[in-house]
Structures are given as C-alpha cells and as structure tokens.
Amino acid sequence: MAPSVSISILIVALWVLYILMHSTTMVIAAGSVAASNSSALELEAKALLESGWWSDHSNDSFLNHCELDGIMCNAGRSVIKIDRGRYYQGDEISKLNISSFPNLVRLDLSRNWLTGSIPVEIGTLSKLTHLDLSFNNLTGRLPPSFGNLTQLVKFDIFSNSIIGELPLSLANLTRLQAFNISSNLVSGSIPEGLGNLKNLLELRLSDNKFTGAIPSALGLLTNLSILDLSFNKINGSIVPEIGLLKNLLELDLQENNLTGPIPLSIGHLTNLVSLSLSMNQINGHIPLEIGHLTNLNSLFLDSNQFNGSIPPEIGNMTNLEDLHLNNNNIVGPIPLTIGHLTSLQTLSLSGNQISGSIPKEIAGCKRLSELELSHNHLTGSLPSQISDLQFLNATDLSYNTISGEIPFKLGDSQTLKFLNLSNNNLTGNIPDLSHSVTEVNFSHNSFHGQIPDMCGYYYTCAPSNFIGNKDLCGDVEGFPPCPSNNRSIVHQIKFFVPLLAFTTFLLLRYFFRSRCRVRKMSSESRETKNGDLFSIWNYDGKIAYEDIIEATEDFDIRYCIGTGGYGSVYKAQLPNGKVVALKKLHRLEAEDPNFDKSFRNEVKILTEIRHRNIVKLHGYCLHKRCMFLVYEYMERGSLFCVLHNNAEAVELDWMKRVNIIKSTAHALSYMHHEGVPVIVHRDITSNNILLNFELEAFVSDFGTARLLDSDTSNQTLMAGTYGYIAPELAYTMKVTEKSDVYSFGVVALEILMGRHPGELLTSLSSPQSVMLNEILDKRLPPPNRLVAQDVFLVAAISFACLRAKPKSRPTMKSVSQEFLCHKKPIMNPLHAVSVWQLRNQETYMVGESETHFESPCFLVEKDNV
C-alpha cells in the first residue's frame, strides 16, 4: 500500500475517533444539564410542599408542583409566579425557602398574617418585578439585599411592623413604579437616594416615624402622581422643588411638624386633585398661586398657623368639593368669589379671626352640605340666600357677633339636621324647626318669645340649647310659661289671683280630708304605706302615692313586666289614663345600702339629663319603706327580647336596626360630651336599650352610671354585664368614656347579627376569611344597595369601637357626628368585605385598589397609641 494511502486512512480513522469522542462528551453534557434542571425543579417543588401552605398535597408523590393553587410556571416548568394573597396562613415567612425560585417574577404573600423578618435571601430573586407583602405582621428591618432586585416594578409592604431606616441600596431600584411602606414603624430620614427612582409613579411613606426634612431630591421624580408622607414627624419647610412634580395628582403631608410658608411653586401643580397639609405648623399667607390649582377637589389646610386673608383667587378652583381652613389665624372677610365654587360641599373656616359679614354670594355654592364658620369675628345679619342651599345638612355659626333676626324659615329645608347659632347677638323669634332639624343650639343670644315645641326631636328641648336668652318662654325646664297673647297683664292678674285662691282652697280641703282618711286606716294598712300621704317628686300633675298603689294593686305580681339587677319593673295606668313603668326596689333590697346607692344614683343621673333617646324619668319616690322610679313606658320592651323573638326580629328591618344604633350613639354622645361632669353609663347592653311602639331606641337603667370628675382617679368597683365589659376593666378599675364605647360596639354588632357577637369576637384572634354578609342576621333578607352602605358604615365603626386599646377607639361624639353626616362611604358589595379586614385593618376596597378606611365626615379616628 502506498504511503499516501496509509496516511489518508490514518487521518480518516483519527477523524472518526474524534467525532465519536465529541459526541459522547455532548451526550454526557446534555445529560448533566437535564439532570441539573431536574434537580432545580425538584428543589422548587420541595420548597413549596415543605412550607406547609399546600398541606392538602403533602402526601402526593406524583404531584406536578405547577398545578398547585396560586402557582404559575414557565414552559420549562420552573415557578415564575407565587400568588398566596388572602390565605391567612398565620405562619413564619421563613417557612417558604424563597431562594429556591431563581426564575420568580411575581410574589404575592399579602394578607396572610405572616410573622418574622423578611429573609435576606429575597435579594437572590433577580428577575422579580412584583413583590407584595402587605397586611402581615412582619417585623425587623428591610434587608440591604433589596437593592439587588433591579427589575422590581412594584413593592408593597403596607401595614406591617417593619422598623429601622430605609436601606440606601433602594436607590438601585431604578425600574420601580410603586413603592408603599405605609403603616409601619420605619424611622430615620427619607433618603436622598429615592430621587434616583425616576420611573416612580406612587411613593407612599405615611404613618411611620420618619424625621428630618423632605429631601429636595424628590423633585427629580417628575413622573410621580401620588406622594404621601402623612402621619410622620417630618420637620422643616416644604421644599420648593415640590413644584417640579407637574404630574402629581395627590399630595398628602398632613400631621407632621412642617413649618414655614407654602412655597409659591405649589401653583405649578396644575394637575393636583387632592392637597392635604393639615395638622402642621405651616405659617405665612395662603399664596395667591393656589388659585392655579383648578383641578383640585379637596384642600385640607386646617390646624396650622396661616395668617393673612383668604385670597380671592380661591374662587378659580371651581372643582373644589371640600375646603378646610379651620383652626388657623386667618383674618379679613370671606371673599365674594366663594360663590364661584359651585361644586363645594364642605366649607370649614371655624376657629379663625375672620371678620365682616357672611356674603350673600355663598348661595352660589349650590351643593353645600356643611357650613362651619364658628369661633370667628363675623358680624352683620344672616343672609336670606342661605335658605336657597337645598343640600345644607349642618350649619355652625356659633361664637360670632352676628345680629338681626333669622330671616328665613329653616324648617322648610328637609335636609338640615344640625344648626348651631349660639353665642351671637341674634334677636327675634326662634323658628319652628321640628320638621327637619335633629340638633339645635340657640343659647346666649337675644331671642324672645315662645320656644317652639320641638320636644319630639333629639336634643332640641334641652334647656342648655336655649339658656342665655332672657326673654324666652315656653314648656322647657328653667323657662317661664308664655302668657296668653289675647289678654293684657292686668287682665291676667285679675283672672289668676281669684283662680289661685280657689285652687289653694281646694288643695287645703283635699289635704285635710286625706288626713282624716289616713287616720281611719287600719294599723296593717298604716304599716304597708307607712301612714304618709305625699306626691311623687317631679311628676307632672303631682300624682299621689296612693294612686300608684291603687294602679298596681300594691305592686301585685300581675303588673310585673320584668326583674332587673336591684328591683322589679311594673306597668301601671294612672287615673289620667297615662301608662307608665315603675321600677321598684324590693323591701329587702331597699334596706341594702349598695342597692340604695344605685337607686339614688339613677335618680341623680336622670334628673340632670334630657335627651330624645334617653328614657324619660317622670318622677320618683324615695320613701324609706318603698322606693320606685316613674318612667315613660316603652311598649316594645327591651332590644334583647325583640332580637330573641323571631317575629319581632323580622319586623326590626335593616333600616330600623341602623336607626337604633344611631340613636344609641347620639344618646351616649350627649352623656359623654354635652354635660359637666361627664356621665359614663357603664352597662350598655341590649337589655338596657328599650323600644317604644314605633321601635325607636331609648337608653335606660342608669343604676351603675358614674359621673366622671376630672380631679379624681375615677376608680370604682367592677360594674356592667359580662360580654359587654371593655377588656381593660379586667386589669384596671379606672372608669372612662371609652368603656361605654366598647360596649356600644358590642351592641351594634349584636343588632346587625341578631345575636351576641361573642363567638365572632373570640374567633377574630385567629385569621379566617369570614365575609361581612355571612354574619348578618339571616332572618332578614340581604340589605339592598342603599341600606348596605349604612350597614357597612355601622360595621366599620363597630369594629373601631372594639379596639383593644381604649385610646384607639373613637369618641362617641365622633361616632354620632359620623351618623349625622349624609355622605356614604365608597365600598364593595358586602360579600366582598372581609370581617377580618374590618376588625384588624379598618380598610375597605375601592375598585381593585386597597385603601385605608377613610370616614366621609369626621370619623374614623386614627389610632393614636
């Protein structure tokens, strides 16, 4: 064989050998990659199952992890999305090995009540774009490894307990569009590095412990539409760079320690819809440039130190719905341009030094529902044009020097519910407002003539609402009766003197005849009635003790309609035909000093208060052998009994139930805030709320009530009914109004549920997805859309009243004002509102976004503990 041929054969052989060896290497490499991929997928599946969050599949050996609930995989079966929001796991977040998911794009663990700190391994998820850890109980600091998530677009950790400062590495997240760390415990200053996040659309840092000044670098975030730094401790002035945020729609800086004036650059924010700077220490004039914000519908500047006058340019803000400038040092008149605000619903200028008269141009605010101008220096008369405001619901013009007569019939307006004209120089007659207004105050003016008969409407008959008018008369305690209009004074004297003499003669005759009749009674009868003839104190018409005995046949058991903690209740029809309820101490109980004290306490309380929704005390007897109270009779008995009777419970429809809750709130607000000293009931239960024939509510049973004295500790023995007592009374005996607030919350839920909410309150200590519609009384049809808004509002307020910390609960005054407000909250259907959400977060859903529960009026108060 030729050498050349041999060489060729050798070359071919070597080439074939090379090909064979290379193919083997490729096969081995491919097998190795496949094995590696298989191992990675096994790690992902293992991490999911070992978390325990998919416990139903823990024993499934042939499980495809991509088919687990809330899991999405790519074509290679690697996990790219974990959505476990709203599962209420209640576990440590570390149970899920986050580092096992290198291809993860979306991670949603919101509303799971997760505990522990955020694992540093989260920084290994380099492909992550969406991270939602909101509504959990996470603690600790944000790990610096967050700066590695450079693909992140949305980061939400709202409502947790994260502490410490924001890591500087957050400046690396340049793709971030939404950053929400509100409602945590984050401290320190806001880092300048946030100015690097040029794509940011929403920056929410509210309700934390941030200090220091607003960084000027925030002016670089020119795409920003929402900036919320509220409820922190930020100081310094508002930086002028804020005016660079031309796309801003919402700017909320309320409740900080900001000082200095509003920068003129604020006028550049022409797209702004909502501006809130309230509860700071901002001073200086309100800049004229604020009139450039023509798209604004909400301006909150209250509780600052603004001076100067209200600029007329404010009239350019024709979309404005709410204007709050109260509690400042504003001077000068109300600008006439106020009438240009045709969309305005709330105008609050109270607590300033505004002078001049109320302009008639205010009639241009056609949609105005709340007008608050109290505590100013307003003069002149009331413009008659106010009567043209068809939607006016609440008007407070108190503590001014307004003069003249009321030139219009407020009673013609069916929307007006609250009117306070006290502490002015008004004259003339008080109009009859009984067809609409539920609360008025005409005190400390110069009104004269007859007080209209408004006793059937909430607070309006309380003497405190009319005092300070020396020429008033009428059927109100403390005021003289009005003389007849068709007789002269001389004629009245000529008529009444003989009549008085004749009446005195008859009374003396009756007295002596009664004495003779008493002497003839048997000794047994004398022992029973103790031989005394006297009238029931404070009773209209001075009904005699004997009439009570006769009406009840000496308190025969047949007239007994109930038994309370320290006596029995009887129904009695008096000689004049009036039916009353008598609460009588048993003889043995009357001799007990503790029961005697409770009885006398109830007398003291009820003789000092007058309210539409507090049961009326007609009179009382403090005889040593027989003590009883004479009450207004309530035909339908206690709320407890009505709710436990199926037929009567069905009659108590949703609107009636809501009205009962509102009436109870009004009564408690009166007790807590309308008198000095404060009255705390201490035993608000469904048994102590009585219903009349029309199923209207009245608070009763003041045996355990307590007058609070600010100079004492107000400590006392435990009082109240099990199941309604506030939790703090288990470890402190200090009496406060907030114990009544808690009991009110229990009763309000009881009315909605048709039963005591004990099991619900206990079960809320552990997470579960019970929806609001599921707990409502099933004996009634579901509430319609309009009533559902009231039911939702009542439920939200109820849970706010049930907060564990007393200082976190709202006051009954704010609850009462909330119910008087005609606005309704925006809400999802009741079947989409979680009870756990109401109880633990006080939030509600607006479309697809999650929002703090914001009161349409005055409530719900922020937790201040």
GROMACS .gro file of N, CA, C and O in nm, residues 788-849:
model
  248
  788ALA      N    1  -7.720   4.886   5.236
  788ALA     CA    2  -7.592   4.817   5.256
  788ALA      C    3  -7.481   4.916   5.292
  788ALA      O    4  -7.390   4.884   5.367
  789GLN      N    5  -7.489   5.038   5.238
  789GLN     CA    6  -7.389   5.140   5.273
  789GLN      C    7  -7.395   5.173   5.422
  789GLN      O    8  -7.292   5.187   5.488
  790ASP      N    9  -7.518   5.185   5.475
  790ASP     CA   10  -7.532   5.211   5.618
  790ASP      C   11  -7.483   5.093   5.701
  790ASP      O   12  -7.419   5.111   5.805
  791VAL      N   13  -7.515   4.971   5.656
  791VAL     CA   14  -7.473   4.851   5.728
  791VAL      C   15  -7.320   4.843   5.731
  791VAL      O   16  -7.259   4.814   5.835
  792PHE      N   17  -7.257   4.872   5.618
  792PHE     CA   18  -7.111   4.871   5.612
  792PHE      C   19  -7.052   4.974   5.707
  792PHE      O   20  -6.957   4.946   5.781
  793LEU      N   21  -7.109   5.096   5.705
  793LEU     CA   22  -7.058   5.202   5.792
  793LEU      C   23  -7.071   5.164   5.939
  793LEU      O   24  -6.979   5.182   6.018
  794VAL      N   25  -7.188   5.107   5.976
  794VAL     CA   26  -7.209   5.064   6.115
  794VAL      C   27  -7.108   4.957   6.152
  794VAL      O   28  -7.049   4.960   6.261
  795ALA      N   29  -7.085   4.861   6.063
  795ALA     CA   30  -6.990   4.752   6.093
  795ALA      C   31  -6.849   4.806   6.111
  795ALA      O   32  -6.777   4.769   6.204
  796ALA      N   33  -6.807   4.896   6.022
  796ALA     CA   34  -6.673   4.952   6.032
  796ALA      C   35  -6.654   5.029   6.162
  796ALA      O   36  -6.553   5.016   6.231
  797ILE      N   37  -6.755   5.110   6.198
  797ILE     CA   38  -6.747   5.187   6.322
  797ILE      C   39  -6.749   5.094   6.443
  797ILE      O   40  -6.678   5.116   6.542
  798SER      N   41  -6.831   4.987   6.435
  798SER     CA   42  -6.839   4.892   6.547
  798SER      C   43  -6.704   4.832   6.578
  798SER      O   44  -6.662   4.825   6.694
  799PHE      N   45  -6.633   4.787   6.474
  799PHE     CA   46  -6.503   4.726   6.497
  799PHE      C   47  -6.400   4.829   6.545
  799PHE      O   48  -6.309   4.796   6.622
  800ALA      N   49  -6.414   4.954   6.501
  800ALA     CA   50  -6.327   5.059   6.552
  800ALA      C   51  -6.350   5.079   6.702
  800ALA      O   52  -6.256   5.102   6.779
  801CYS      N   53  -6.478   5.068   6.744
  801CYS     CA   54  -6.511   5.084   6.886
  801CYS      C   55  -6.461   4.966   6.969
  801CYS      O   56  -6.448   4.978   7.092
  802LEU      N   57  -6.434   4.853   6.906
  802LEU     CA   58  -6.393   4.732   6.978
  802LEU      C   59  -6.242   4.714   6.985
  802LEU      O   60  -6.194   4.609   7.024
  803ARG      N   61  -6.167   4.817   6.945
  803ARG     CA   62  -6.021   4.806   6.952
  803ARG      C   63  -5.977   4.783   7.096
  803ARG      O   64  -6.035   4.836   7.189
  804ALA      N   65  -5.874   4.704   7.112
  804ALA     CA   66  -5.830   4.663   7.245
  804ALA      C   67  -5.782   4.780   7.328
  804ALA      O   68  -5.809   4.788   7.448
  805LYS      N   69  -5.710   4.872   7.265
  805LYS     CA   70  -5.657   4.987   7.340
  805LYS      C   71  -5.762   5.096   7.347
  805LYS      O   72  -5.811   5.142   7.244
  806PRO      N   73  -5.799   5.141   7.467
  806PRO     CA   74  -5.905   5.242   7.481
  806PRO      C   75  -5.879   5.369   7.401
  806PRO      O   76  -5.970   5.423   7.340
  807LYS      N   77  -5.753   5.416   7.398
  807LYS     CA   78  -5.723   5.540   7.328
  807LYS      C   79  -5.736   5.526   7.177
  807LYS      O   80  -5.743   5.626   7.106
  808SER      N   81  -5.739   5.402   7.129
  808SER     CA   82  -5.752   5.380   6.986
  808SER      C   83  -5.897   5.385   6.940
  808SER      O   84  -5.924   5.391   6.820
  809ARG      N   85  -5.990   5.378   7.036
  809ARG     CA   86  -6.132   5.380   6.999
  809ARG      C   87  -6.176   5.523   6.971
  809ARG      O   88  -6.125   5.617   7.032
  810PRO      N   89  -6.272   5.541   6.881
  810PRO     CA   90  -6.324   5.675   6.858
  810PRO      C   91  -6.405   5.723   6.978
  810PRO      O   92  -6.446   5.644   7.062
  811THR      N   93  -6.429   5.852   6.986
  811THR     CA   94  -6.519   5.905   7.087
  811THR      C   95  -6.663   5.888   7.039
  811THR      O   96  -6.688   5.877   6.920
  812MET      N   97  -6.757   5.889   7.132
  812MET     CA   98  -6.897   5.877   7.091
  812MET      C   99  -6.943   6.003   7.018
  812MET      O  100  -7.035   5.997   6.936
  813LYS      N  101  -6.878   6.116   7.042
  813LYS     CA  102  -6.915   6.236   6.968
  813LYS      C  103  -6.881   6.221   6.821
  813LYS      O  104  -6.961   6.256   6.733
  814SER      N  105  -6.762   6.167   6.792
  814SER     CA  106  -6.724   6.148   6.653
  814SER      C  107  -6.812   6.043   6.586
  814SER      O  108  -6.847   6.054   6.469
  815VAL      N  109  -6.850   5.939   6.662
  815VAL     CA  110  -6.942   5.838   6.607
  815VAL      C  111  -7.077   5.901   6.576
  815VAL      O  112  -7.135   5.879   6.469
  816SER      N  113  -7.128   5.982   6.668
  816SER     CA  114  -7.256   6.048   6.648
  816SER      C  115  -7.253   6.140   6.528
  816SER      O  116  -7.345   6.140   6.444
  817GLN      N  117  -7.146   6.219   6.515
  817GLN     CA  118  -7.134   6.309   6.400
  817GLN      C  119  -7.122   6.232   6.271
  817GLN      O  120  -7.173   6.275   6.167
  818GLU      N  121  -7.056   6.118   6.277
  818GLU     CA  122  -7.045   6.034   6.158
  818GLU      C  123  -7.183   5.991   6.109
  818GLU      O  124  -7.213   5.994   5.990
  819PHE      N  125  -7.269   5.952   6.203
  819PHE     CA  126  -7.403   5.908   6.165
  819PHE      C  127  -7.490   6.023   6.118
  819PHE      O  128  -7.583   6.003   6.040
  820LEU      N  129  -7.462   6.146   6.166
  820LEU     CA  130  -7.539   6.261   6.122
  820LEU      C  131  -7.498   6.307   5.983
  820LEU      O  132  -7.570   6.381   5.918
  821CYS      N  133  -7.380   6.262   5.938
  821CYS     CA  134  -7.329   6.301   5.807
  821CYS      C  135  -7.409   6.230   5.699
  821CYS      O  136  -7.439   6.112   5.707
  822HIS      N  137  -7.444   6.303   5.594
  822HIS     CA  138  -7.526   6.244   5.488
  822HIS      C  139  -7.444   6.170   5.384
  822HIS      O  140  -7.498   6.099   5.301
  823LYS      N  141  -7.310   6.185   5.389
  823LYS     CA  142  -7.226   6.117   5.289
  823LYS      C  143  -7.216   5.969   5.319
  823LYS      O  144  -7.222   5.926   5.433
  824LYS      N  145  -7.197   5.890   5.215
  824LYS     CA  146  -7.184   5.746   5.231
  824LYS      C  147  -7.044   5.702   5.186
  824LYS      O  148  -6.988   5.758   5.092
  825PRO      N  149  -6.987   5.600   5.251
  825PRO     CA  150  -6.854   5.554   5.211
  825PRO      C  151  -6.860   5.478   5.080
  825PRO      O  152  -6.961   5.415   5.046
  826ILE      N  153  -6.749   5.485   5.005
  826ILE     CA  154  -6.736   5.403   4.885
  826ILE      C  155  -6.699   5.263   4.929
  826ILE      O  156  -6.612   5.245   5.012
  827MET      N  157  -6.764   5.161   4.873
  827MET     CA  158  -6.742   5.027   4.925
  827MET      C  159  -6.771   4.923   4.818
  827MET      O  160  -6.839   4.949   4.719
  828ASN      N  161  -6.717   4.805   4.841
  828ASN     CA  162  -6.752   4.689   4.761
  828ASN      C  163  -6.881   4.628   4.813
  828ASN      O  164  -6.926   4.661   4.923
  829PRO      N  165  -6.943   4.535   4.740
  829PRO     CA  166  -7.058   4.463   4.796
  829PRO      C  167  -7.021   4.394   4.926
  829PRO      O  168  -6.905   4.360   4.949
  830LEU      N  169  -7.121   4.372   5.013
  830LEU     CA  170  -7.094   4.317   5.146
  830LEU      C  171  -7.029   4.179   5.138
  830LEU      O  172  -6.952   4.142   5.227
  831HIS      N  173  -7.059   4.104   5.034
  831HIS     CA  174  -6.999   3.970   5.023
  831HIS      C  175  -6.851   3.977   4.988
  831HIS      O  176  -6.780   3.876   4.995
  832ALA      N  177  -6.802   4.097   4.951
  832ALA     CA  178  -6.661   4.113   4.919
  832ALA      C  179  -6.584   4.185   5.029
  832ALA      O  180  -6.467   4.215   5.013
  833VAL      N  181  -6.652   4.213   5.142
  833VAL     CA  182  -6.587   4.282   5.255
  833VAL      C  183  -6.558   4.179   5.364
  833VAL      O  184  -6.649   4.113   5.414
  834SER      N  185  -6.431   4.164   5.399
  834SER     CA  186  -6.390   4.067   5.499
  834SER      C  187  -6.408   4.122   5.640
  834SER      O  188  -6.372   4.235   5.669
  835VAL      N  189  -6.462   4.038   5.729
  835VAL     CA  190  -6.474   4.077   5.870
  835VAL      C  191  -6.336   4.093   5.931
  835VAL      O  192  -6.311   4.187   6.008
  836TRP      N  193  -6.246   4.004   5.897
  836TRP     CA  194  -6.108   4.015   5.948
  836TRP      C  195  -6.046   4.147   5.904
  836TRP      O  196  -5.975   4.212   5.980
  837GLN      N  197  -6.077   4.187   5.782
  837GLN     CA  198  -6.027   4.313   5.729
  837GLN      C  199  -6.081   4.430   5.811
  837GLN      O  200  -6.006   4.520   5.851
  838LEU      N  201  -6.208   4.430   5.839
  838LEU     CA  202  -6.268   4.536   5.920
  838LEU      C  203  -6.211   4.536   6.061
  838LEU      O  204  -6.182   4.641   6.118
  839ARG      N  205  -6.195   4.419   6.117
  839ARG     CA  206  -6.150   4.408   6.257
  839ARG      C  207  -6.004   4.448   6.275
  839ARG      O  208  -5.968   4.516   6.370
  840ASN      N  209  -5.919   4.405   6.181
  840ASN     CA  210  -5.776   4.422   6.202
  840ASN      C  211  -5.713   4.534   6.122
  840ASN      O  212  -5.608   4.584   6.159
  841GLN      N  213  -5.775   4.571   6.011
  841GLN     CA  214  -5.712   4.674   5.929
  841GLN      C  215  -5.797   4.797   5.912
  841GLN      O  216  -5.747   4.900   5.870
  842GLU      N  217  -5.929   4.789   5.939
  842GLU     CA  218  -6.020   4.902   5.915
  842GLU      C  219  -5.999   4.958   5.774
  842GLU      O  220  -5.975   5.075   5.753
  843THR      N  221  -6.000   4.867   5.672
  843THR     CA  222  -5.987   4.912   5.535
  843THR      C  223  -6.109   4.871   5.457
  843THR      O  224  -6.189   4.789   5.500
  844TYR      N  225  -6.125   4.929   5.341
  844TYR     CA  226  -6.229   4.884   5.251
  844TYR      C  227  -6.174   4.890   5.110
  844TYR      O  228  -6.072   4.950   5.083
  845MET      N  229  -6.243   4.823   5.018
  845MET     CA  230  -6.193   4.811   4.882
  845MET      C  231  -6.258   4.915   4.792
  845MET      O  232  -6.377   4.936   4.797
  846VAL      N  233  -6.178   4.980   4.710
  846VAL     CA  234  -6.228   5.074   4.611
  846VAL      C  235  -6.183   5.022   4.476
  846VAL      O  236  -6.067   5.032   4.440
  847GLY      N  237  -6.277   4.965   4.399
  847GLY     CA  238  -6.238   4.903   4.274
  847GLY      C  239  -6.142   4.789   4.298
  847GLY      O  240  -6.170   4.698   4.373
  848GLU      N  241  -6.024   4.797   4.238
  848GLU     CA  242  -5.923   4.693   4.257
  848GLU      C  243  -5.814   4.734   4.354
  848GLU      O  244  -5.722   4.660   4.379
  849SER      N  245  -5.821   4.858   4.405
  849SER     CA  246  -5.714   4.905   4.493
  849SER      C  247  -5.756   4.895   4.637
  849SER      O  248  -5.873   4.892   4.670
   0.00000   0.00000   0.00000
